[in-house]
Coordinates of C-alpha atoms and ligand atoms in Angstrom, one line a residue:
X10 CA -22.4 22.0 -14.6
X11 CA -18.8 21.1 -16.1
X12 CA -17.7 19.7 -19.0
X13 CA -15.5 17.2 -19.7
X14 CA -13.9 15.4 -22.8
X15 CA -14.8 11.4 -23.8
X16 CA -10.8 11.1 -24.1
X17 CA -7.7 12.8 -24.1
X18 CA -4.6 11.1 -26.0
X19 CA -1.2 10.7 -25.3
X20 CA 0.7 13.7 -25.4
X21 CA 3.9 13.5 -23.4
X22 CA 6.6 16.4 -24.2
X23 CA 7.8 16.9 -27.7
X24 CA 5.5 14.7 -28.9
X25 CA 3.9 16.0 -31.6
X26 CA 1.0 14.4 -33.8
X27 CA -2.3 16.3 -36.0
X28 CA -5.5 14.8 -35.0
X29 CA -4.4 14.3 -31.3
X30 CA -6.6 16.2 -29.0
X31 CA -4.7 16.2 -25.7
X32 CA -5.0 17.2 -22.4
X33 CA -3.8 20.8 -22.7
X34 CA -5.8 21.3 -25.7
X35 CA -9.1 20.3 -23.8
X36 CA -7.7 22.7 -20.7
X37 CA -7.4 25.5 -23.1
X38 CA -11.1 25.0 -24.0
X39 CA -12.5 25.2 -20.9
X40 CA -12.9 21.1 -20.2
X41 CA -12.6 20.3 -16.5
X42 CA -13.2 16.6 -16.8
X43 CA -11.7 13.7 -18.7
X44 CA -13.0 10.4 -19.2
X45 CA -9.9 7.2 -19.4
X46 CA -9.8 4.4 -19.9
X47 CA -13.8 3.5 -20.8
X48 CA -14.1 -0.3 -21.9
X49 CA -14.8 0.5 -25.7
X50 CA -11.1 2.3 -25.3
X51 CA -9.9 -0.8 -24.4
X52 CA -11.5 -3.8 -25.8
X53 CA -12.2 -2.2 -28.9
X54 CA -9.5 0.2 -29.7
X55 CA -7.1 -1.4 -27.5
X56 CA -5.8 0.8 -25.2
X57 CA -3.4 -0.9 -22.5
X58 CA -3.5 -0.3 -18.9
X59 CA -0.1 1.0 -19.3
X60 CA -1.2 3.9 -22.0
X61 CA -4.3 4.4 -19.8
X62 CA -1.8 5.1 -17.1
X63 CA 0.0 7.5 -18.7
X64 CA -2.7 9.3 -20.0
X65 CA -3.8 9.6 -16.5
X66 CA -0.9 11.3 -15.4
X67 CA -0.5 13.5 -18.3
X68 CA -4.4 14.8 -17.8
X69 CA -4.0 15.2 -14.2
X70 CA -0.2 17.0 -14.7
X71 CA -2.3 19.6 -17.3
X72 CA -4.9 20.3 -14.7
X73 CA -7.7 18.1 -16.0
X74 CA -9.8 15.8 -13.3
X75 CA -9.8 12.4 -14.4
X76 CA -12.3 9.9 -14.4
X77 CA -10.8 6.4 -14.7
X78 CA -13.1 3.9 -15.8
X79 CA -12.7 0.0 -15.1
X80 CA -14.7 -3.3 -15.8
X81 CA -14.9 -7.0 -16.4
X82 CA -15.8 -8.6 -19.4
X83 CA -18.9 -11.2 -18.7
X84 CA -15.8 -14.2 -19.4
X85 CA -13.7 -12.7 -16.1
X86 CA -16.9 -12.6 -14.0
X87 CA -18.0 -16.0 -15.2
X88 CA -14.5 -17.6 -14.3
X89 CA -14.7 -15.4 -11.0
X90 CA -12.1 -13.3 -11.4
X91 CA -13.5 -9.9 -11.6
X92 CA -11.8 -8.5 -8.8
X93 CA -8.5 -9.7 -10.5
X94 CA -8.9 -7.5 -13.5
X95 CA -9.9 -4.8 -11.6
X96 CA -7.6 -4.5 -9.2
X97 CA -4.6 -4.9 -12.1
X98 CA -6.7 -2.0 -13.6
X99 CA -7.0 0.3 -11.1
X100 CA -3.5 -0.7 -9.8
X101 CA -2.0 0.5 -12.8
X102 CA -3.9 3.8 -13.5
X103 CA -3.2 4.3 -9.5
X104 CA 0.4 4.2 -10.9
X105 CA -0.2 7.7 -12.8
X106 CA -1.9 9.4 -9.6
X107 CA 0.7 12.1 -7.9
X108 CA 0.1 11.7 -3.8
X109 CA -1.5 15.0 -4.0
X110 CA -4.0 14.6 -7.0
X111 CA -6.5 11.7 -5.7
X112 CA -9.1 14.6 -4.9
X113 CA -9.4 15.5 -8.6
X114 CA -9.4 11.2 -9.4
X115 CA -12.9 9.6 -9.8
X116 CA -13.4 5.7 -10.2
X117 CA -16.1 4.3 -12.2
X118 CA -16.8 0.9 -12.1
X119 CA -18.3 -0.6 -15.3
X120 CA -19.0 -4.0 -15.1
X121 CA -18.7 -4.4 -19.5
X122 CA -22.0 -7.1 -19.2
X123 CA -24.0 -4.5 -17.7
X124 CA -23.9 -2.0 -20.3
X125 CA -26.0 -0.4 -23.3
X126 CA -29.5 -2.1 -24.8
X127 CA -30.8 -5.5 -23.3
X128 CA -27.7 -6.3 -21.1
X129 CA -28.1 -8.1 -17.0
X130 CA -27.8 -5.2 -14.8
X131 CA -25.5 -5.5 -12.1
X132 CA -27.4 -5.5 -8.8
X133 CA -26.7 -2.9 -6.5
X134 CA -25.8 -5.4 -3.6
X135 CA -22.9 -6.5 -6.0
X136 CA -22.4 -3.2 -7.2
X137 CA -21.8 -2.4 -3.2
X138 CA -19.3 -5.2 -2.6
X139 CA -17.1 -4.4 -5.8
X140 CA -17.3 -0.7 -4.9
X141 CA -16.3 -1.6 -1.1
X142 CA -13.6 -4.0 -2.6
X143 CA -12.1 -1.7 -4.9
X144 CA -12.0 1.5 -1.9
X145 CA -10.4 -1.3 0.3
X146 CA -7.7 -2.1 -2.5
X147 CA -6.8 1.9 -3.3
X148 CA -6.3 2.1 0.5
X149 CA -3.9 -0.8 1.0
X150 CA -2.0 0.3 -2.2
X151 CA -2.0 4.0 -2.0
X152 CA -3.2 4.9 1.5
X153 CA -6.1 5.8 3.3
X154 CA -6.2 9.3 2.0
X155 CA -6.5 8.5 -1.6
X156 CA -9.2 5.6 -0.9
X157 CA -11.2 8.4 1.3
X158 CA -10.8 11.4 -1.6
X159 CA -11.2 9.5 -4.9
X160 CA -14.8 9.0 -5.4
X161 CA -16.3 5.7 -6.9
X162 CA -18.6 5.9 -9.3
X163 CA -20.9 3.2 -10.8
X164 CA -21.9 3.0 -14.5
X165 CA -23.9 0.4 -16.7
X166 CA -27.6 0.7 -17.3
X167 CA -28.6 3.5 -14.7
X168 CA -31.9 5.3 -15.1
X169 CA -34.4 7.3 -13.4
X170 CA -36.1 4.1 -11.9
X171 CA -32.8 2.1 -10.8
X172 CA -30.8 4.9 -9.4
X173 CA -32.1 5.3 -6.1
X174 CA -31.2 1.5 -5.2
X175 CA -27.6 2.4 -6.2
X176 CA -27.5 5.7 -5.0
X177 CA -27.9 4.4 -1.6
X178 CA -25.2 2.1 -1.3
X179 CA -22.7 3.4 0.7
X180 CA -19.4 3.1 -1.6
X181 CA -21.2 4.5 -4.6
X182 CA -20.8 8.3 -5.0
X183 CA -22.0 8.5 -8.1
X184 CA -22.9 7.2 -11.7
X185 CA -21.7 7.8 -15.4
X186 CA -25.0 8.0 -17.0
X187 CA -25.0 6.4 -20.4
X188 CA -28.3 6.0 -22.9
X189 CA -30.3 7.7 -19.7
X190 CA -28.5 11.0 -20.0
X191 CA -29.2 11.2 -23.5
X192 CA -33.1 12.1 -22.3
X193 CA -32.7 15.7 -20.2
X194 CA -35.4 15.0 -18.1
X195 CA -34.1 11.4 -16.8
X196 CA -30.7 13.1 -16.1
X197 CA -32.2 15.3 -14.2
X198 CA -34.1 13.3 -12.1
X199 CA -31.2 11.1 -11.7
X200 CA -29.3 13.9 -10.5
X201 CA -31.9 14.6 -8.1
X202 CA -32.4 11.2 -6.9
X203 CA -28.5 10.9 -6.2
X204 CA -28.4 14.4 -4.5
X205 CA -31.3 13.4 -2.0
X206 CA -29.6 9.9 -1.0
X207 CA -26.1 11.4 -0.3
X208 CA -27.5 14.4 1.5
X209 CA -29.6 11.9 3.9
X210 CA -26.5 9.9 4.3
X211 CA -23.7 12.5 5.4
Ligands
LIG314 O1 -20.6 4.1 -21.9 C1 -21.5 3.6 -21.4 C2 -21.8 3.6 -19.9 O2 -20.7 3.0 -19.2 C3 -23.1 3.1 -19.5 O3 -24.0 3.1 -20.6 P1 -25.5 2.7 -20.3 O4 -26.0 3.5 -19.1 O5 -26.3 3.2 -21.5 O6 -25.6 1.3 -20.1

């Protein structure tokens, strides 16, 4: 078990600012793990992919393992352009990634239709090719190390009776678990379930 922070703000030298919680703060209490650039971060508080980027670096540079979250709104998927706003998403992050760091970088995947109470899950066969898409992309932008050490994760709507059929998929190392996580005995068995279909596949 590690624990990680929802966020981590921008906190580059001599910049000083009460209320900021940054990324050598969380260090100093023990947080492994931070969470960047989730899709309420952006679309509602407006983060860019440029401050997401920097935030990246600055987490990573303090020690911190980052997870970078990215995802479509349901108007890029409907006009087909989903990988577009991924890959200018993840391309930019990327752009805060020192060569050496990719092992401490996880990439979840959030398609932003997919998420929270009554939304269209995504279905693991497209959940698959975005995954596959987005390891292809990392590779021929950063290299075949990075693609092979950053693990991809998928998020929106997982839970004890859908995670198997994502947990296989071959590109998906893991999940953010949202409303399911809130119940300790779901997590767990999520946990389990994801365990069991990655040690049967290495
Ligand atoms: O922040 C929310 C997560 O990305 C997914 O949440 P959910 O599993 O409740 O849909």
């Amino acid at each position: 078990m590690r624990v990680g922070s929802q966020n981590a703000w921008d906190a580059g030298e001599g910049f000083a600012c009460t209320g900021v919680v940054t990324a050598k703060m969380l260090k100093g209490i023990g947080c492994e793990w931070v969470l960047l650039g989730h899709s309420d971060r952006r679309n509602v508080l407006g983060e860019t992919d440029g401050l997401i980027s920097t935030k990246v670096r600055q987490c990573l540079e303090s020690g911190l393992s980052v997870n970078i979250t990215i995802g479509e709104k349901a108007e890029a998927r409907s006009a087909g352009e989903e990988l577009k706003v991924l890959e200018a998403q993840l391309g930019e992050a990327a752009k805060g990634v020192p060569a050496d760091a990719w092992g401490r970088v996880a990439v979840a995947y959030e398609p932003v239709w997919a998420v929270g109470e009554g939304a269209t899950p995504c279905q693991p066969e497209e959940a698959q090719r975005v995954h596959a898409a987005l390891r292809a992309f990392l590779e021929s932008q950063v290299g075949p190390e990075a693609a092979k050490e950053c693990r991809f994760l998928y998020t929106g709507s997982v839970n004890e009776k859908n995670a198997q059929d994502y947990a296989s998929l071959p590109d998906v190392d893991g999940f953010v678990v949202g409303r399911a996580g809130l119940d300790c005995a779901k997590l767990a068995s999520i946990c389990s379930t994801l365990k069991a279909a990655k040690d049967q596949g290495s």
